[in-house]
Coordinates of C-alpha atoms in Angstrom, one line a residue:
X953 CA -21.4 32.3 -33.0
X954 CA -19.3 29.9 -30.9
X955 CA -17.9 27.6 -33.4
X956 CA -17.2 24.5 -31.0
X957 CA -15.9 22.5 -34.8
X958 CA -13.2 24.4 -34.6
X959 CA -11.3 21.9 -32.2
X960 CA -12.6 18.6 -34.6
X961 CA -11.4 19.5 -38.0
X962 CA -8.6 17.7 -38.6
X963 CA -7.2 14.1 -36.6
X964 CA -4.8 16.2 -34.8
X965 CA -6.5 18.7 -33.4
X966 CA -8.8 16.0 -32.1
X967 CA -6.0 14.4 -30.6
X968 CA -4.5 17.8 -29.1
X969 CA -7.2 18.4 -27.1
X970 CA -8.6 14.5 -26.2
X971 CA -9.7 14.9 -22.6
X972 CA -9.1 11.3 -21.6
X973 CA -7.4 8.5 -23.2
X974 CA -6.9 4.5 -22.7
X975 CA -3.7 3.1 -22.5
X976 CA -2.8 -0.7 -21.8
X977 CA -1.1 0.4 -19.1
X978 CA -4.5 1.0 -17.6
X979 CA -5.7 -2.9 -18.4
X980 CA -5.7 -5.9 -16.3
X981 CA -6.0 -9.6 -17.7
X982 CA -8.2 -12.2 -16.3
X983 CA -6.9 -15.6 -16.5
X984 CA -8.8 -19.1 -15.4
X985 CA -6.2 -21.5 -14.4
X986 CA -7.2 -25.1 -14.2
X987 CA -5.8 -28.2 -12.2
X988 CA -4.7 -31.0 -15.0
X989 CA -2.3 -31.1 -17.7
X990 CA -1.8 -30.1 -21.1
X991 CA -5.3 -28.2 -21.1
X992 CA -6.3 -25.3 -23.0
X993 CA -9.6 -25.6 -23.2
X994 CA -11.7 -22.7 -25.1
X995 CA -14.6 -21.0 -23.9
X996 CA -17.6 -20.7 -25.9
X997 CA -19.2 -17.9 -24.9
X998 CA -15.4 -15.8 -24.4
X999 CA -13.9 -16.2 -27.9
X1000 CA -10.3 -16.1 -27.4
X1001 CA -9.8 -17.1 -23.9
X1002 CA -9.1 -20.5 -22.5
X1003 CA -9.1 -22.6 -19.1
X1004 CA -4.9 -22.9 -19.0
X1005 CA -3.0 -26.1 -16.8
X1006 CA -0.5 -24.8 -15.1
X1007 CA 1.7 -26.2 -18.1
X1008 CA 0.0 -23.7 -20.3
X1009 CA 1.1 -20.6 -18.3
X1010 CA 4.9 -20.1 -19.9
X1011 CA 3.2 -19.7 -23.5
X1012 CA 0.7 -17.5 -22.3
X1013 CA 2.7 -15.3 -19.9
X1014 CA 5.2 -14.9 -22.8
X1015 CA 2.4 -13.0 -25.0
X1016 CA 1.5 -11.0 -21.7
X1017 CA 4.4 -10.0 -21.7
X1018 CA 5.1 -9.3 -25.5
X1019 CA 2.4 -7.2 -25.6
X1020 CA 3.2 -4.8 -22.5
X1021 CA -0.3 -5.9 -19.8
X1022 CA 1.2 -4.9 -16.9
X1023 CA -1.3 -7.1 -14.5
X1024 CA -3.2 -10.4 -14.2
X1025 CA -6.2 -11.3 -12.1
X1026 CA -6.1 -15.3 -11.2
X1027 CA -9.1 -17.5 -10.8
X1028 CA -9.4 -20.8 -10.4
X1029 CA -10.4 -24.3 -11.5
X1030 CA -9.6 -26.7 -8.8
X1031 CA -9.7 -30.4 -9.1
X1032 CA -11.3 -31.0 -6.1
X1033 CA -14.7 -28.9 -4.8
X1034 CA -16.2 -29.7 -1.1
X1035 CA -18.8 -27.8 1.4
X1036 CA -16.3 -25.0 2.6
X1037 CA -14.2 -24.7 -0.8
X1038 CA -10.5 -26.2 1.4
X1039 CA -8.9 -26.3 -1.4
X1040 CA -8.7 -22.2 -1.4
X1041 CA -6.0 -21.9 1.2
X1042 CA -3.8 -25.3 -0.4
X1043 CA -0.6 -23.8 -0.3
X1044 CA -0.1 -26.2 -3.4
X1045 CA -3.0 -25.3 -4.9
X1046 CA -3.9 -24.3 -8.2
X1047 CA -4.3 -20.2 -8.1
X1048 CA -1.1 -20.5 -5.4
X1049 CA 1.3 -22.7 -7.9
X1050 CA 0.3 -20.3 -11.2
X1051 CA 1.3 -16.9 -8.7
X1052 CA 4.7 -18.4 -7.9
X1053 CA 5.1 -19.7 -11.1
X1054 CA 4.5 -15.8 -12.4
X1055 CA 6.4 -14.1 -10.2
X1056 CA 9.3 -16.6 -10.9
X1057 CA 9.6 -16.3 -14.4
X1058 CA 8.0 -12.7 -15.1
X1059 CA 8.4 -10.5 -11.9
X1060 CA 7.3 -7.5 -13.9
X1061 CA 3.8 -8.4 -14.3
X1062 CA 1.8 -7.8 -11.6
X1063 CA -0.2 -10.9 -9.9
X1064 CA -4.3 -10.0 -8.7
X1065 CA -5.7 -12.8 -7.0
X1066 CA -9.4 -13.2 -6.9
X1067 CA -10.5 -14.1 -3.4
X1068 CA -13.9 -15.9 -3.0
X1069 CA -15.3 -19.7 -2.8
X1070 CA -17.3 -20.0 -5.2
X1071 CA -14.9 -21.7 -7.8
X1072 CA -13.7 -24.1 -4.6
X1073 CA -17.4 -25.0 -3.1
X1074 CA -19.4 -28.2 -4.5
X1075 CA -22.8 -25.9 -4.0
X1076 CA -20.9 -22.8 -6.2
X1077 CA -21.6 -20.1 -3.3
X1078 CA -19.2 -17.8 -1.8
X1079 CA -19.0 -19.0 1.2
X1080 CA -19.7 -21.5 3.6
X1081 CA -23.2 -22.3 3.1
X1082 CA -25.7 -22.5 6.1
X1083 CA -28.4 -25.2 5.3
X1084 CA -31.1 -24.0 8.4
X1085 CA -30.5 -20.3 7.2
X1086 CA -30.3 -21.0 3.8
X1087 CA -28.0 -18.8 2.8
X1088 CA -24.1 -18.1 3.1
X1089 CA -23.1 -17.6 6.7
X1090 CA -20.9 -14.4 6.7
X1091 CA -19.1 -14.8 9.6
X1092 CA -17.7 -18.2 9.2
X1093 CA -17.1 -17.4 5.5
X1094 CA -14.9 -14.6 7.1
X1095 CA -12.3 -16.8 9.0
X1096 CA -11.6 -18.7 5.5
X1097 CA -11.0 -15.8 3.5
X1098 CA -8.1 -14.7 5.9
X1099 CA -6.5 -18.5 5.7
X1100 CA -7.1 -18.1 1.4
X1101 CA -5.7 -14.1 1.8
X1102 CA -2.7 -15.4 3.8
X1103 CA -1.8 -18.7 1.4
X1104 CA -2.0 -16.5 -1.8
X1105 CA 0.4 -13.7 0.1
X1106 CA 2.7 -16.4 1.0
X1107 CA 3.0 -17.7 -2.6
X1108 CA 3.5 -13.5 -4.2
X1109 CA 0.6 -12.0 -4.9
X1110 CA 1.0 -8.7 -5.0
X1111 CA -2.6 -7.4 -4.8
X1112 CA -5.6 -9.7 -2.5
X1113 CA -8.8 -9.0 -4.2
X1114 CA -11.8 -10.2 -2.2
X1115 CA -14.7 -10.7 -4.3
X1116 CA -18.0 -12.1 -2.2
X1117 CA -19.3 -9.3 -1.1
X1118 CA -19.4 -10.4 2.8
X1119 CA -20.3 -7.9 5.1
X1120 CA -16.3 -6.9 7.0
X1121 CA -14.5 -9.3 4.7
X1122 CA -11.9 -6.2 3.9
X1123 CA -11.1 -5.7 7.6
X1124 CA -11.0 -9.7 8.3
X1125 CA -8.2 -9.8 5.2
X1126 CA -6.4 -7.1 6.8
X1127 CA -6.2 -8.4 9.9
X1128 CA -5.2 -12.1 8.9
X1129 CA -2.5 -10.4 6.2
X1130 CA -1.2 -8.0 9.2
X1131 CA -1.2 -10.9 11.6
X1132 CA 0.8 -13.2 9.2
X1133 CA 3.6 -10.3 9.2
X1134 CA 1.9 -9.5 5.4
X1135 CA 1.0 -6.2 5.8
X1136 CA 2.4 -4.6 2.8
X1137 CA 0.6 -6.7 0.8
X1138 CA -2.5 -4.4 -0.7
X1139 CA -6.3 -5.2 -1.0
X1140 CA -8.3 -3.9 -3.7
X1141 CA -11.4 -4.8 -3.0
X1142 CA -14.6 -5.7 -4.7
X1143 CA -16.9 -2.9 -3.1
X1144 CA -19.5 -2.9 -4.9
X1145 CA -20.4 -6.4 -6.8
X1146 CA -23.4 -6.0 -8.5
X1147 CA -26.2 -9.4 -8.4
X1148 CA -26.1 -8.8 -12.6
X1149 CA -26.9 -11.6 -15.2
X1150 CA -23.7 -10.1 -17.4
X1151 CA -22.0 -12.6 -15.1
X1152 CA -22.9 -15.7 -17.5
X1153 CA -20.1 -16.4 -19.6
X1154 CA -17.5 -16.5 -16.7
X1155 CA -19.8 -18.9 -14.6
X1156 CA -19.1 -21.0 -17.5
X1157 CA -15.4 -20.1 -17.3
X1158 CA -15.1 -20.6 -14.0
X1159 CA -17.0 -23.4 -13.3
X1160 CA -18.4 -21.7 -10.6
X1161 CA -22.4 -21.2 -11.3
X1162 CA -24.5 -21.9 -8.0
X1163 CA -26.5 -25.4 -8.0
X1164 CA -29.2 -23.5 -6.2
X1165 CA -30.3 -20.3 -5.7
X1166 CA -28.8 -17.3 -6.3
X1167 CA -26.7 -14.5 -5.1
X1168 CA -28.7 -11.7 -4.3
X1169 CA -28.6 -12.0 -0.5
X1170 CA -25.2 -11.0 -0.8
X1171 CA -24.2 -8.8 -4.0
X1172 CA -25.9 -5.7 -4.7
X1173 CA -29.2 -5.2 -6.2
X1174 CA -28.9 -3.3 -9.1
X1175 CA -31.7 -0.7 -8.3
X1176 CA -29.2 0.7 -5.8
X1177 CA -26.9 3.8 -6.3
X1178 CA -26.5 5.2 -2.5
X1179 CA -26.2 2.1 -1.4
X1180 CA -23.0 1.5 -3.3
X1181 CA -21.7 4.5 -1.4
X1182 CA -22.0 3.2 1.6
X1183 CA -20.3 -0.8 1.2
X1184 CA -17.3 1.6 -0.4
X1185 CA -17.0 3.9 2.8
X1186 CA -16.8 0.8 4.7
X1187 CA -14.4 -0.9 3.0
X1188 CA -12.5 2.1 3.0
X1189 CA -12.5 2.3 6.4
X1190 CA -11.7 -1.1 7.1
X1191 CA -8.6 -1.1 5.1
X1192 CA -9.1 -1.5 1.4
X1193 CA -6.5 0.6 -0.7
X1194 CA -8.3 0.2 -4.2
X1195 CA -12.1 0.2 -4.6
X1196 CA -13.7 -1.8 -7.9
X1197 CA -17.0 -1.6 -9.5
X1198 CA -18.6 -4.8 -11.1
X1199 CA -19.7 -4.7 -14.1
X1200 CA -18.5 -1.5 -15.5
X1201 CA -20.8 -0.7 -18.6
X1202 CA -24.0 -0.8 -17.1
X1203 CA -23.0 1.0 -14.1
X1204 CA -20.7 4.0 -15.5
X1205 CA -22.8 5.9 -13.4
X1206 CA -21.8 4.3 -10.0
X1207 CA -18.2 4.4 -11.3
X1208 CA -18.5 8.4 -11.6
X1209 CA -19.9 8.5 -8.4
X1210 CA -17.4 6.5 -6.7
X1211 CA -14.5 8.5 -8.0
X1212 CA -15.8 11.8 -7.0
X1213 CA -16.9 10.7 -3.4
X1214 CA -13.3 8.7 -2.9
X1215 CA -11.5 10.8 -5.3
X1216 CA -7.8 9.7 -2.9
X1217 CA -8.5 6.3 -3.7
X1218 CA -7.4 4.0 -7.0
X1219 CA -10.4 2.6 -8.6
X1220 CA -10.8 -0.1 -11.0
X1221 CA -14.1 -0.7 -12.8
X1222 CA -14.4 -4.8 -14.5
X1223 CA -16.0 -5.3 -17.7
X1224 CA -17.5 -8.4 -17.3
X1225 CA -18.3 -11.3 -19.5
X1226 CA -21.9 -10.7 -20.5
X1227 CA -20.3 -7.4 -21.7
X1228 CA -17.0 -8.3 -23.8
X1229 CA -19.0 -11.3 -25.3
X1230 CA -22.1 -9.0 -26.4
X1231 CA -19.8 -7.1 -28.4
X1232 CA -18.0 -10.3 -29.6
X1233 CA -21.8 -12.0 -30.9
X1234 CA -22.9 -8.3 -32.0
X1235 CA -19.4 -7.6 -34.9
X1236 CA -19.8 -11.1 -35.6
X1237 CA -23.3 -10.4 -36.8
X1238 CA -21.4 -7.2 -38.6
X1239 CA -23.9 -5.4 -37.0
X1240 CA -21.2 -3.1 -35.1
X1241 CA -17.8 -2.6 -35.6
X1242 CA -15.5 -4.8 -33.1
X1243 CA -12.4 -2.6 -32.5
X1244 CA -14.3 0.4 -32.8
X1245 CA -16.9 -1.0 -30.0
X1246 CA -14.0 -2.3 -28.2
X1247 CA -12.4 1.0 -27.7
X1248 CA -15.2 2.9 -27.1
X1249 CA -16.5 0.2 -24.2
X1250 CA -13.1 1.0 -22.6
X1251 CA -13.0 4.9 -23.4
X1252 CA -16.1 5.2 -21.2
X1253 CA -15.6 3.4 -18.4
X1254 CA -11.9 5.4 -18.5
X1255 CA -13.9 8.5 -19.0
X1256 CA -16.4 7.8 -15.9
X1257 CA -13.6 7.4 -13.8
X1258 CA -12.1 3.8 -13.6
X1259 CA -8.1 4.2 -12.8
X1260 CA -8.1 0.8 -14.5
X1261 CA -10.0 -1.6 -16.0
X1262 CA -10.1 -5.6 -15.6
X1263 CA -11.2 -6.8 -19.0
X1264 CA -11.0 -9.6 -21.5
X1265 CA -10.4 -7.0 -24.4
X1266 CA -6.7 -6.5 -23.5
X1267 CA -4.9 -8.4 -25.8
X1268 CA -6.9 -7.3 -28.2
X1269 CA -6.5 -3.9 -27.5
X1270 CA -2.7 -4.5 -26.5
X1271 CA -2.2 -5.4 -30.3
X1272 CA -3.8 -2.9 -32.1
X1273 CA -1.6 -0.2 -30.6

């Protein structure tokens, strides 16, 4: 007989021979920074997380801090939206005043910045929206997400993380950051971006829903496995130096995938939303365990192969260690 119990009989031998483990050293924060004052408003549907002014930030970056998340991801909440989302590339801008404002005070921490329009447009799209066509026109989309790439280098971002699934925006960021003499400055990009309805809650967040339509003409479908191979080789080869999966849960096994056909290259998996705030409504029924479900959400996407994980569990998981 093979006695495989052997190795689970007591905590420590469980522990000795764990194959993979979650530390917060592996967890990213997502923040929603809003243009205003004195606001910290909550979010409904994303129990402990706010919008945050700008005045907000010391408090908050303090806790970061305190409780040892070694990165942020930055997405706005502009005061002002319009057709082609300008306020993007403001050098004075919201997402652009909170990364200097970081970087200032807490150098340590390392700054993400989300790169997409549709927190900026009045129509919620990511991208400059094409009435005839009906639907986002890449290629002039393309020449703003360089202008947005190059304002959030110039105020210290250290990571450029383009988000709208457009078809070459990876090699367009590259060559805008590389033109504007900001070509250490890496990209991890958002290769494969699922069209998923986990997505809710942080429309909310964001303030960022579309007023029409949706976005399937332009993030994935999520019958699709090979083709999730193929937008990652691309972006690869245009330049990206991280690859991300979004949302995680749903999609461990595209994250597996992903790390065994670009096993070279870091890769983050996001656990969106619709996923922290299921867990969050289901232990508030009781009906699961939340720290338990908490750290096993995060064990598996570790387990399927995410280098790292953007998630709105980290301070919660930051203090129970």
């Amino acid at each position: 007989m093979i006695r495989m119990r052997r190795l689970r009989k007591t905590p420590a031998l469980r522990q000795f021979v764990q194959e993979n483990t979650v530390t917060v050293s592996d967890l990213v924060l997502p923040l929603f920074i809003k243009a205003g004052h004195h606001i910290k408003n909550p979010i409904a549907s994303m129990p402990g997380h706010f919008q945050l002014s700008l005045d907000q930030l010391p408090a908050e970056i303090t806790e970061i801090q305190a409780l040892k998340i070694p990165a942020v991801i930055l997405f706005a909440i502009p005061a002002k939206k319009d057709a082609i989302g300008s306020c993007a590339w403001d050098d004075q801008g919201v997402i652009q005043e909170a990364v200097r404002f970081i970087k200032k005070t807490a150098p340590e921490i390392l700054v993400i910045t989300d790169l997409c329009f549709c927190e900026y447009t009045d129509h919620g799209h990511c991208g400059v929206w094409d009435a005839d066509k009906k639907c986002v026109d890449n290629d002039k989309t393309l020449e703003l997400l360089a202008k947005q790439a190059i304002s959030h280098a110039k105020a210290g971002a250290d990571i450029i993380a383009p988000s709208g699934m457009m078809d070459s925006m990876v090699q367009a960021v590259r060559v805008g950051l590389d033109a504007a003499h900001f070509q250490d400055i890496p990209i991890l990009s958002y290769a494969v971006k699922y069209a998923s309805c986990f997505y809710g809650p942080f429309r909310e967040a964001a303030e960022g829903a579309p007023q029409f339509g949706d976005r399937k003409s332009y993030q994935m479908n999520p019958a699709n496995a090979n083709e999730a191979l193929k937008e990652a080789e691309l972006d690869a080869l245009e330049g990206a130096d991280m690859l991300m999966v979004k949302p995680a849960q749903n999609y461990l096994d595209i994250v597996y995938r992903m790390k065994q056909a670009f096993p070279e290259m870091p890769l983050g998996a996001y656990q969106v939303s619709g996923e922290f705030a299921m867990i969050k409504a289901a232990a508030e029924k009781k009906w699961i365990d939340h720290d338990a479900a908490m750290r096993e959400s995060l064990l598996s996407i570790k387990r399927a192969g995410a280098d790292f994980i953007i998630t709105y569990f980290a301070k919660e998981f930051a203090r129970l260690q």
